[in-house]
PDB file of C-alpha atoms in Angstrom:
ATOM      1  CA  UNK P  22      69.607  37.686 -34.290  1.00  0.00           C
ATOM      2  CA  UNK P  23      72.168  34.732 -35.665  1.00  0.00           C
ATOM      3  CA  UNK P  24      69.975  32.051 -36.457  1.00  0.00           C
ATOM      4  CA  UNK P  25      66.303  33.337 -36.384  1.00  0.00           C
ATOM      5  CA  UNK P  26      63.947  31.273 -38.197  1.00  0.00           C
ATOM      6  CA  UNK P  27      61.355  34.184 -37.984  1.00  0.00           C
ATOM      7  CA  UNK P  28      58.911  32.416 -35.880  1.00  0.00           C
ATOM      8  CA  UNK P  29      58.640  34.955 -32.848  1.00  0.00           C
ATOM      9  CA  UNK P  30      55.568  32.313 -31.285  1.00  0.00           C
ATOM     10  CA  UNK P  31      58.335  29.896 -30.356  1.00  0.00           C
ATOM     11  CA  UNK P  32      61.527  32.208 -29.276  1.00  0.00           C
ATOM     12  CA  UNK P  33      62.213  33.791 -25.607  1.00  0.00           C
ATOM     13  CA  UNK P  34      64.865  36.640 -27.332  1.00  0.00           C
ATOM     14  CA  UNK P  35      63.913  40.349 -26.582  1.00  0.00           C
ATOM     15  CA  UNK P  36      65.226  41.468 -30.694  1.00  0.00           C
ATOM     16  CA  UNK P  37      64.246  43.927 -32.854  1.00  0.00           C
ATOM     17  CA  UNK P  38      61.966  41.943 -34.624  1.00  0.00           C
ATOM     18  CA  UNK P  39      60.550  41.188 -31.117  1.00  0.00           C
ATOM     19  CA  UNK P  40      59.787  44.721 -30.500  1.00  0.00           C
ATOM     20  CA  UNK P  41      58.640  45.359 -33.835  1.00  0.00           C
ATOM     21  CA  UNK P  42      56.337  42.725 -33.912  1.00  0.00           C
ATOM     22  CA  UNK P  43      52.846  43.507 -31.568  1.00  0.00           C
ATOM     23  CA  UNK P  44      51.725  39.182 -31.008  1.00  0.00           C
ATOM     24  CA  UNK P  45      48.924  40.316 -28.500  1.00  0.00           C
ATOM     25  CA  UNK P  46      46.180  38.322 -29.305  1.00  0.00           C
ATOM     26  CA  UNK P  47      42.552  39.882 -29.549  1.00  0.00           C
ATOM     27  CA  UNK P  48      40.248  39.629 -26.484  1.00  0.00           C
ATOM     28  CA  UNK P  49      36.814  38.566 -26.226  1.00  0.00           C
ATOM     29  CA  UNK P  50      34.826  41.149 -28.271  1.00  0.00           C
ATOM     30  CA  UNK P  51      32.078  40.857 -25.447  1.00  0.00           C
ATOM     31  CA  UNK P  52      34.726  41.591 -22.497  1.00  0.00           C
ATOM     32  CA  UNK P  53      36.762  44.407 -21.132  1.00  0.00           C
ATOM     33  CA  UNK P  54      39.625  43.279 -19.074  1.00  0.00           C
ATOM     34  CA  UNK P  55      41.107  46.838 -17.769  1.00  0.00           C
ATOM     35  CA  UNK P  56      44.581  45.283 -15.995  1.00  0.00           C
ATOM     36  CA  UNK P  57      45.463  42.005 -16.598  1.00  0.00           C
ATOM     37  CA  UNK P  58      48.070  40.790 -13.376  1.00  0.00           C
ATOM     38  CA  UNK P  59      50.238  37.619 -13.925  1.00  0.00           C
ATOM     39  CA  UNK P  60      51.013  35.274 -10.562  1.00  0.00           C
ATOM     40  CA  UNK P  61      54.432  33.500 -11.109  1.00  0.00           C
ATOM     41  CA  UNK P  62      56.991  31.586  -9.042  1.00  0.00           C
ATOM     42  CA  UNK P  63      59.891  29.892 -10.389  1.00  0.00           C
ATOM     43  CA  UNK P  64      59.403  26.511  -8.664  1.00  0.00           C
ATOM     44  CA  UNK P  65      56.039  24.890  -7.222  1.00  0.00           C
ATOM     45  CA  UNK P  66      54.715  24.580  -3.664  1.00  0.00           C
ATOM     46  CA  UNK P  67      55.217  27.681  -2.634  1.00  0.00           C
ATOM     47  CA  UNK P  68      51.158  29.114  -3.039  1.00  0.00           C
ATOM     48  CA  UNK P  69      50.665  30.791  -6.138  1.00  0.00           C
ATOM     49  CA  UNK P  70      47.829  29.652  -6.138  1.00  0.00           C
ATOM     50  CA  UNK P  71      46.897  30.749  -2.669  1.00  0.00           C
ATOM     51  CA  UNK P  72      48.109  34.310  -3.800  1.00  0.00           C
ATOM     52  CA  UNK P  73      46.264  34.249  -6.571  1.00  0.00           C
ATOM     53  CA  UNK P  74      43.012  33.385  -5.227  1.00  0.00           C
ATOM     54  CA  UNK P  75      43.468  36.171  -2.124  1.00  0.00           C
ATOM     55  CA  UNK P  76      44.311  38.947  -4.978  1.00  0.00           C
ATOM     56  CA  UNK P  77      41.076  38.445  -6.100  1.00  0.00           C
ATOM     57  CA  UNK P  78      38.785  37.954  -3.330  1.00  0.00           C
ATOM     58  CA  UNK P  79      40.391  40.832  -1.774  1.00  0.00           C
ATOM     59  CA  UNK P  80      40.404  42.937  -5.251  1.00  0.00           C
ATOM     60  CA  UNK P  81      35.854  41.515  -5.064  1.00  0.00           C
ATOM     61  CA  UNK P  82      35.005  42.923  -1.595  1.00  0.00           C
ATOM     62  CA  UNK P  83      36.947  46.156  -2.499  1.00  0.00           C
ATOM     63  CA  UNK P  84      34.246  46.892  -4.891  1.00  0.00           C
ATOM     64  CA  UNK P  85      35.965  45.329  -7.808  1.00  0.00           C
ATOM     65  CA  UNK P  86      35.022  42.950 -10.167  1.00  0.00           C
ATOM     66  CA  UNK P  87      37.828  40.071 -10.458  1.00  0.00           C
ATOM     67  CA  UNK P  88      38.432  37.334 -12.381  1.00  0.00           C
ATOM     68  CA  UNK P  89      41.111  34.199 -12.511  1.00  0.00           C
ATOM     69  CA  UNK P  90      42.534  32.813 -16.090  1.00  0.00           C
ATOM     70  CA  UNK P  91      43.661  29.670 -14.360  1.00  0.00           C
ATOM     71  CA  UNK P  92      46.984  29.284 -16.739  1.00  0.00           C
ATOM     72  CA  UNK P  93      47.455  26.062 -14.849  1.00  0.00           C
ATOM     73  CA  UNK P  94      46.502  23.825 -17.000  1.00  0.00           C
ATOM     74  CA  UNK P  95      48.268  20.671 -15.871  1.00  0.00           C
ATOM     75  CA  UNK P  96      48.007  21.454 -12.560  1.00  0.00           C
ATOM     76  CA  UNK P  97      44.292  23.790 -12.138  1.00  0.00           C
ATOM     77  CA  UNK P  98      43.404  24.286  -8.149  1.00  0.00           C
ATOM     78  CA  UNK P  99      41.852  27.867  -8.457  1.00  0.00           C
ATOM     79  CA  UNK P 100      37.924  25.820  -8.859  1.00  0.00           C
ATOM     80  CA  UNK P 101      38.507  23.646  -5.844  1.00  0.00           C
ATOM     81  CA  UNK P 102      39.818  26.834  -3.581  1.00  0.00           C
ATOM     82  CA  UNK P 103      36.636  28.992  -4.872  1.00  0.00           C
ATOM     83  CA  UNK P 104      34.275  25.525  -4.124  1.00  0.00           C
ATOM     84  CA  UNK P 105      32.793  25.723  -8.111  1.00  0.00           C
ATOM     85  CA  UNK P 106      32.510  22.138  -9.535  1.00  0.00           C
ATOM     86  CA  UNK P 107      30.482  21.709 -12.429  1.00  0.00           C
ATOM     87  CA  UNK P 108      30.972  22.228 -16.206  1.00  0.00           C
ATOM     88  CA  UNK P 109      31.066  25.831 -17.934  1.00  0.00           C
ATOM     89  CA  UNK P 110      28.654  26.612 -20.368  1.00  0.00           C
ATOM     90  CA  UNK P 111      28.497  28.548 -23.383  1.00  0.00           C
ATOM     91  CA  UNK P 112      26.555  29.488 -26.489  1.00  0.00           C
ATOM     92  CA  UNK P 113      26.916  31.151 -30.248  1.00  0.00           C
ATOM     93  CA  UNK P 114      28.514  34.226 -28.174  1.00  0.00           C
ATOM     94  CA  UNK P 115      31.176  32.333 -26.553  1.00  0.00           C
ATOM     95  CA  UNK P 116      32.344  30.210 -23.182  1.00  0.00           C
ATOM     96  CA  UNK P 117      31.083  31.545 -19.929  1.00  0.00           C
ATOM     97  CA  UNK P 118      33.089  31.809 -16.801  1.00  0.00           C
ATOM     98  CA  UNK P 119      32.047  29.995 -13.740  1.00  0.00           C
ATOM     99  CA  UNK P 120      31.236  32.510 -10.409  1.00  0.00           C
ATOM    100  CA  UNK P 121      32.054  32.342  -6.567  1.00  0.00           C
ATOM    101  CA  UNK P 122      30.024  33.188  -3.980  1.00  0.00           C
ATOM    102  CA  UNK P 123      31.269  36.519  -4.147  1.00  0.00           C
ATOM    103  CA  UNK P 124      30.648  36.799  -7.990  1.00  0.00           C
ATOM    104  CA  UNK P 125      34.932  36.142  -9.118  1.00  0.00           C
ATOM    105  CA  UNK P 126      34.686  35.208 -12.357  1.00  0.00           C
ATOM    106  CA  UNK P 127      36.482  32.159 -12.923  1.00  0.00           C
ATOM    107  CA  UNK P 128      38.162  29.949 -16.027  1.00  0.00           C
ATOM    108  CA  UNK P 129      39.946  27.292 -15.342  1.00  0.00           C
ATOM    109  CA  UNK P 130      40.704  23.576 -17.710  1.00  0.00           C
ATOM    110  CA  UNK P 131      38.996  22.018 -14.920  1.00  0.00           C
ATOM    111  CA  UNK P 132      35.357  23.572 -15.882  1.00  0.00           C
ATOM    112  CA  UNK P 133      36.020  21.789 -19.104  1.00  0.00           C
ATOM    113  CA  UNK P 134      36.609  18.214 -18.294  1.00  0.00           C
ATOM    114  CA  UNK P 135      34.469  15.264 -17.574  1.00  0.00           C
ATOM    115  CA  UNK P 136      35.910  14.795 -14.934  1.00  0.00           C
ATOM    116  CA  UNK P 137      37.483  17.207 -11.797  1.00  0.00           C
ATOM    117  CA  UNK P 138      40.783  13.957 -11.626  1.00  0.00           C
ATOM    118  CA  UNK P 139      40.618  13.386 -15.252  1.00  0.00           C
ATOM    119  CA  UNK P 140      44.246  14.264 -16.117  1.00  0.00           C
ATOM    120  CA  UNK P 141      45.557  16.793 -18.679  1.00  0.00           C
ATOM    121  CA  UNK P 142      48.612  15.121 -20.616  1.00  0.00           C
ATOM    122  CA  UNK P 143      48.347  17.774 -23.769  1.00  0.00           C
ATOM    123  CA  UNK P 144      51.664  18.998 -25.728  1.00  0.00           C
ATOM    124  CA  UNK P 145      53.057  22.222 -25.546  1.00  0.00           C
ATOM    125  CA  UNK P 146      51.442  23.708 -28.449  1.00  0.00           C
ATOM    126  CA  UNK P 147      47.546  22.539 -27.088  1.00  0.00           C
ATOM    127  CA  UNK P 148      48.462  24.116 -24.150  1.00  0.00           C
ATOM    128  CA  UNK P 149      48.861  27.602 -24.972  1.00  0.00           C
ATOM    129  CA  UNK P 150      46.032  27.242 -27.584  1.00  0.00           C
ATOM    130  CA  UNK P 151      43.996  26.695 -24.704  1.00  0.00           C
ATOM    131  CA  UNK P 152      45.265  29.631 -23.161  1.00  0.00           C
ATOM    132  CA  UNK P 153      44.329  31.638 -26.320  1.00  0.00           C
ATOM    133  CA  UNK P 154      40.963  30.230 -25.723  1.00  0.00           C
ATOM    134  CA  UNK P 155      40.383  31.798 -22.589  1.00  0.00           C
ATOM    135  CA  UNK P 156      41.476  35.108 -23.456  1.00  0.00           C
ATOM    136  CA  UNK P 157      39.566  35.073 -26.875  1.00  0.00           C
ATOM    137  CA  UNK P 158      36.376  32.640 -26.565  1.00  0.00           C
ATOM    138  CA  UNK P 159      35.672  33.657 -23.220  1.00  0.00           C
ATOM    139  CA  UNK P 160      33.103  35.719 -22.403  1.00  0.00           C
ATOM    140  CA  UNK P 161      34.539  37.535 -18.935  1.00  0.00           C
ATOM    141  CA  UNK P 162      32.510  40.713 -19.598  1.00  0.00           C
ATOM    142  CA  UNK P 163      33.543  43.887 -17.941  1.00  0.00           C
ATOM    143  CA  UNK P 164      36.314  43.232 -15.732  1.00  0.00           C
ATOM    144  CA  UNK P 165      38.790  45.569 -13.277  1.00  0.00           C
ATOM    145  CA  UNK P 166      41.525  43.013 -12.352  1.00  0.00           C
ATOM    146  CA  UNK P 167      42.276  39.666 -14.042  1.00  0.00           C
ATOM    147  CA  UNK P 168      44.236  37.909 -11.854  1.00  0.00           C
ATOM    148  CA  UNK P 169      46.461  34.643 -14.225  1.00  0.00           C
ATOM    149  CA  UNK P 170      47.593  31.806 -12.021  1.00  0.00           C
ATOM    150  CA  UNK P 171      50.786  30.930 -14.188  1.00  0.00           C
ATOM    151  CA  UNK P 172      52.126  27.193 -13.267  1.00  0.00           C
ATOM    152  CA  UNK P 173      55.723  27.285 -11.886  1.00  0.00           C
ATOM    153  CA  UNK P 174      58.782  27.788 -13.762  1.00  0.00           C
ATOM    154  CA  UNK P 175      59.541  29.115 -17.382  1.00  0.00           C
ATOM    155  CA  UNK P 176      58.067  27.187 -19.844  1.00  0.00           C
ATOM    156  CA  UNK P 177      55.254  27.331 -22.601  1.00  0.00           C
ATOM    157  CA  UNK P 178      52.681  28.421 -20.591  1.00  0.00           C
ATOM    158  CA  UNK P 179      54.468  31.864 -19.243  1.00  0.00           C
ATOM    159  CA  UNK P 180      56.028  32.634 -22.671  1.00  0.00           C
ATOM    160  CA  UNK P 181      52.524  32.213 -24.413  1.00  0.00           C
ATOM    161  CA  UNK P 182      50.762  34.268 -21.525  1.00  0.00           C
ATOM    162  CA  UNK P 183      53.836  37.438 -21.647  1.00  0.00           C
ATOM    163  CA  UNK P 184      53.560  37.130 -25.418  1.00  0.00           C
ATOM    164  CA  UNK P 185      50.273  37.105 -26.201  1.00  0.00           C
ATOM    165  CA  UNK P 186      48.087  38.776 -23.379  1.00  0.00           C
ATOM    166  CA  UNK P 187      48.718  42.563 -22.308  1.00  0.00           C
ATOM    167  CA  UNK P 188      50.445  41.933 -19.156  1.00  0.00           C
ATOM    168  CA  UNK P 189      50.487  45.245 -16.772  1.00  0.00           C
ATOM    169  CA  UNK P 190      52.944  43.591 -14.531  1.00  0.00           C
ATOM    170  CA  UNK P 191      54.183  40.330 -12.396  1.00  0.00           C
ATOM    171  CA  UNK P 192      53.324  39.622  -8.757  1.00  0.00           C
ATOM    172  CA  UNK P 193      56.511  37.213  -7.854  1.00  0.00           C
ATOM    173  CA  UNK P 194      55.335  34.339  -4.845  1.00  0.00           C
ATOM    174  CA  UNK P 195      58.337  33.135  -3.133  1.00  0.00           C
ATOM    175  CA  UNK P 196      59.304  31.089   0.005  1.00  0.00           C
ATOM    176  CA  UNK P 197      61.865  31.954   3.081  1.00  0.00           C
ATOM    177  CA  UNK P 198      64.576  29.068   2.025  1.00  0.00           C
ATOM    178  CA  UNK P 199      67.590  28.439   0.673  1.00  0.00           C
ATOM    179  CA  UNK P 200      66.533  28.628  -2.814  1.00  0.00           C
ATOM    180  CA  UNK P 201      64.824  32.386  -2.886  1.00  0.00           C
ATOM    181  CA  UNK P 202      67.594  34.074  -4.814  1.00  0.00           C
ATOM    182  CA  UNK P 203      67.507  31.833  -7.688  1.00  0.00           C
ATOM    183  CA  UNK P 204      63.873  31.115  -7.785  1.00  0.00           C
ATOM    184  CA  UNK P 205      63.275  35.132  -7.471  1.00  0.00           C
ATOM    185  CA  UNK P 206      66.194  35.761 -10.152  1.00  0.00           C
ATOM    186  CA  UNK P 207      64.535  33.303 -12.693  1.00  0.00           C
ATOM    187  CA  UNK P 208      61.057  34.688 -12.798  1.00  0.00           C
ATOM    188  CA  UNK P 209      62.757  38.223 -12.595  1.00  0.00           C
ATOM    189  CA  UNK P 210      64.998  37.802 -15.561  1.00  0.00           C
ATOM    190  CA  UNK P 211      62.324  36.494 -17.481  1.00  0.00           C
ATOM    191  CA  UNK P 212      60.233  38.959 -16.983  1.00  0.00           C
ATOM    192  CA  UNK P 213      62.668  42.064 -18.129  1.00  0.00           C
ATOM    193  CA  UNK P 214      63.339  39.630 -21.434  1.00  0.00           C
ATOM    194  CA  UNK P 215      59.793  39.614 -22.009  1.00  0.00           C
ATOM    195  CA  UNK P 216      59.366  43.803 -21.016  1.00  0.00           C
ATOM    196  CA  UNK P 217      56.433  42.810 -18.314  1.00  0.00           C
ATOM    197  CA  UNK P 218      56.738  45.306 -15.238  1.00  0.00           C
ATOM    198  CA  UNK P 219      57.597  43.680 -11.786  1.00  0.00           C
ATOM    199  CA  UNK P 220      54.906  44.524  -9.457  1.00  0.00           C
ATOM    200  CA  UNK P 221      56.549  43.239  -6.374  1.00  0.00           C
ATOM    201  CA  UNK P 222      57.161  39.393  -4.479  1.00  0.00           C
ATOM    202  CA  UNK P 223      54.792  38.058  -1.938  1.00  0.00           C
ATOM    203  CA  UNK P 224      57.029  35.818   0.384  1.00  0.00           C
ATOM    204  CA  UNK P 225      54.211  32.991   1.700  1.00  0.00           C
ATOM    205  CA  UNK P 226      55.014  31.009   4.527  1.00  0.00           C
ATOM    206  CA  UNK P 227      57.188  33.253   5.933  1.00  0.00           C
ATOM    207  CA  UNK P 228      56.332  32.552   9.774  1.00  0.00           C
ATOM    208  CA  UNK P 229      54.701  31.031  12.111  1.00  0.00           C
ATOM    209  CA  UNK P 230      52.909  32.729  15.167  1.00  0.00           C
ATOM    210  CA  UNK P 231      51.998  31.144  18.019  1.00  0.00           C
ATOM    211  CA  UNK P 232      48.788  31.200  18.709  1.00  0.00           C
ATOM    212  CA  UNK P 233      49.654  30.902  22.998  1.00  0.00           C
ATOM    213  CA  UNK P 234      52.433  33.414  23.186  1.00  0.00           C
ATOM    214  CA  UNK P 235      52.271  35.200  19.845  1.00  0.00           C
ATOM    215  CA  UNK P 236      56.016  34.553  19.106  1.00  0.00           C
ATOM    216  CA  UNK P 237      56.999  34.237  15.610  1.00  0.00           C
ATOM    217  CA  UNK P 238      58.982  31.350  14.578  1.00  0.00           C
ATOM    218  CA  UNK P 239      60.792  30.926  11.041  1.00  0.00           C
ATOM    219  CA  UNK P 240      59.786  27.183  10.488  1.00  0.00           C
ATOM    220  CA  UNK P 241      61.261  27.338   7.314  1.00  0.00           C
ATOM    221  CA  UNK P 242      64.642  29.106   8.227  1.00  0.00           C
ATOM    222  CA  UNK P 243      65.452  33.197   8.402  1.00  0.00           C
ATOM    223  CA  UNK P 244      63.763  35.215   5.440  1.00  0.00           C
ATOM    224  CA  UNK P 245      66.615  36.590   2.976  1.00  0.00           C
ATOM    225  CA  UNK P 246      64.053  38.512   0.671  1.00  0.00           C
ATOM    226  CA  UNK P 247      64.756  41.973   1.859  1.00  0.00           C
ATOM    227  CA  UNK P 248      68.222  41.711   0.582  1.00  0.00           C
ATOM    228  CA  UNK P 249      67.474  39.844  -2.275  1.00  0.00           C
ATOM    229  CA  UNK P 250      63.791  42.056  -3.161  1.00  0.00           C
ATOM    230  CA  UNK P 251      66.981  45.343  -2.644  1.00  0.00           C
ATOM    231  CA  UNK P 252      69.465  44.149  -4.543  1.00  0.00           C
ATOM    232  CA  UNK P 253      67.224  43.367  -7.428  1.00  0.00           C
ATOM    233  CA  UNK P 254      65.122  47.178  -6.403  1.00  0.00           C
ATOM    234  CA  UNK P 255      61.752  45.204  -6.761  1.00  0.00           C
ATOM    235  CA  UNK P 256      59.376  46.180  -3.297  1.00  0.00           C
ATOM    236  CA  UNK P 257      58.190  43.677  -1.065  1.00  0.00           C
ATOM    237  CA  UNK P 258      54.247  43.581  -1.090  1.00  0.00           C
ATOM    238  CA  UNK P 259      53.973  40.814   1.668  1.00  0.00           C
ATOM    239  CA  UNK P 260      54.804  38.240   3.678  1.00  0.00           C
ATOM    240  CA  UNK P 261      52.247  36.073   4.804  1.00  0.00           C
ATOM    241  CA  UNK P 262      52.557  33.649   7.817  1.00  0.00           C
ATOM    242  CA  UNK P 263      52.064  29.566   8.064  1.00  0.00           C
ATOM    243  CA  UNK P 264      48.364  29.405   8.644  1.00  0.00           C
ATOM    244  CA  UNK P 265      46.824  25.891   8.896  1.00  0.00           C
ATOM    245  CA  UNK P 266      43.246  27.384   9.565  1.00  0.00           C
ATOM    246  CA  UNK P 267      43.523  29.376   5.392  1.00  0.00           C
ATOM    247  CA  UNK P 268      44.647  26.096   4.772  1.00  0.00           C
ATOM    248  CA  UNK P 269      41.484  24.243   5.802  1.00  0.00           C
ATOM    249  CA  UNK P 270      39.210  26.723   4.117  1.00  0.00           C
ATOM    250  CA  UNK P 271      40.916  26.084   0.631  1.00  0.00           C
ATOM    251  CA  UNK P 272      40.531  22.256   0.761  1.00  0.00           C
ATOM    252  CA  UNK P 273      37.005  23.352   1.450  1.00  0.00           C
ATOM    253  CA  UNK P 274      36.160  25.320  -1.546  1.00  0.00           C
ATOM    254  CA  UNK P 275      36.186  28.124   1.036  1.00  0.00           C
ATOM    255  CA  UNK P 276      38.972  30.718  -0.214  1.00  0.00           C
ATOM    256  CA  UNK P 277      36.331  33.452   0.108  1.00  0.00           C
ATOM    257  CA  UNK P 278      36.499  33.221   4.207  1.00  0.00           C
ATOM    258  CA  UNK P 279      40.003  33.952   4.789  1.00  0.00           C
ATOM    259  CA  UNK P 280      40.885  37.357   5.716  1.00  0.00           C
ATOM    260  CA  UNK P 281      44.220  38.738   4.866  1.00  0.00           C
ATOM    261  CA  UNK P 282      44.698  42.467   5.617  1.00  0.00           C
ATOM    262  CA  UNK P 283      48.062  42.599   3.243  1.00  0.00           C
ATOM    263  CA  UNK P 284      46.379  42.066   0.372  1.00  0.00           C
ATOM    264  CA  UNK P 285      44.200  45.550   0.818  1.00  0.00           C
ATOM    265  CA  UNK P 286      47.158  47.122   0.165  1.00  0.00           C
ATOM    266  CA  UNK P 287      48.533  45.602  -2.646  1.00  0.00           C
ATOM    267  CA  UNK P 288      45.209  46.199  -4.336  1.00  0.00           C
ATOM    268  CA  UNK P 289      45.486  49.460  -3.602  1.00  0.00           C
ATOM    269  CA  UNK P 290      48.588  49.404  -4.870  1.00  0.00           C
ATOM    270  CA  UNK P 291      47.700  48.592  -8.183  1.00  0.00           C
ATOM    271  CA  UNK P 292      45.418  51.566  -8.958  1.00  0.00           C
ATOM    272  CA  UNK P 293      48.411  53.710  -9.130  1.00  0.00           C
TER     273      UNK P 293
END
């Protein structure tokens, strides 16, 4: 294109040098990752991380073994939902992911610092070589679903994660407000410039049900994602209501105890 400087690491175009050019990075000679599943949203606070975590502890007690890249890296919560504190550890083979209860396997900057508050104020660049770490000093062994818990928006972090990892396809997490048709549009449109498949959007917080008369009440206004999710032809997977008690459990460490029959069949979903 009209001004390329030839460095492909640093540009979001879709050209033909693009397409010519394979920048997958090698993985872990020790692992086997056999579908790698990115979790994006194009603004924060809407539970990516949430989505994330459920993905793979319902992926784990369907028999398959999960794991979390926590591409987070300035904002990690994936160890503090799973309740694993601590330091990873690692020898002359590599860096080994931490495990939940159920045995995810788990990678997150957080495992890596002195301190669980210590703050991460890295560049751009440190960043995704961090993220390269993961994928390629990590030891994750054989794995059926990694599940990456992208930080909002469209910066460094997604374009080094589209670029560089083999991405299978996006799982979009939205919210019922206002904002859902740009949000949605933005992570969409990145995605088809980057050629990653879109799985489907997970709308959290969509209602709340009364736990006295069982009425459902849109706290945060009327959903609009059907007719966004159709005029955009991406399938809904979910839409998951306002549930203080899931809530609890992940300030507790305690992701592994919520139940969420949706996610079954997403997972399912994926084996296609």
């Amino acid at each position: 294109m009209s001004g390329c400087n030839g460095k492909c690491g640093s540009c979001s175009e879709n050209c033909e040098s693009r397409q010519a050019q394979d920048l997958h990075i090698p993985l872990n000679e020790m692992s086997n990752v056999k579908k790698v599943i990115a979790v994006v949203s194009g603004k924060g606070g809407v539970g990516k991380s949430l989505v994330t975590s459920m993905l793979a502890v319902t992926a784990q007690t369907m028999g398959k073994q999960a794991a979390v890249l926590d591409a987070d890296i300035t904002g990690p919560s994936i160890p503090q939902a799973f309740g694993i504190h601590g330091n990873a550890v690692g020898d002359e083979t590599g860096l080994y992911p931490a495990e939940s209860r159920l045995g995810v396997r788990v990678m997150s900057v957080n495992l890596l610092l002195e301190k669980e508050d210590q703050p991460v104020v890295w560049r751009g660049p440190v960043i995704s070589g961090l993220i390269h770490q993961f994928w390629q000093e990590v030891v994750w062994g054989d794995v059926d679903y990694m599940f990456v818990d992208m930080p909002p928006g469209t910066g460094d972090v997604p374009l080094t994660v589209f670029q560089s990892l083999p991405v299978d396809g996006i799982i979009i997490v939205t919210t019922p407000q206002d904002l859902v048709t740009m949000i949605v549009k933005k992570a969409v449109n990145m995605a088809k410039m980057m050629n990653v498949p879109i799985l489907g959007i997970v709308e959290n917080m969509s209602y709340y049900e009364c736990p006295d008369c069982g009425k459902k009440h849109s706290i945060f206004g009327e959903s609009k994602l059907d007719e966004v999710a159709a005029e955009m032809e991406i399938p809904v997977l979910a839409k998951l209501p306002i549930n203080p008690k899931k809530a609890s459990l992940v300030d507790k460490g305690a992701i592994e105890l919520c139940e969420e029959k949706q996610f079954e069949s997403i997972i399912s979903s994926l084996e296609d």
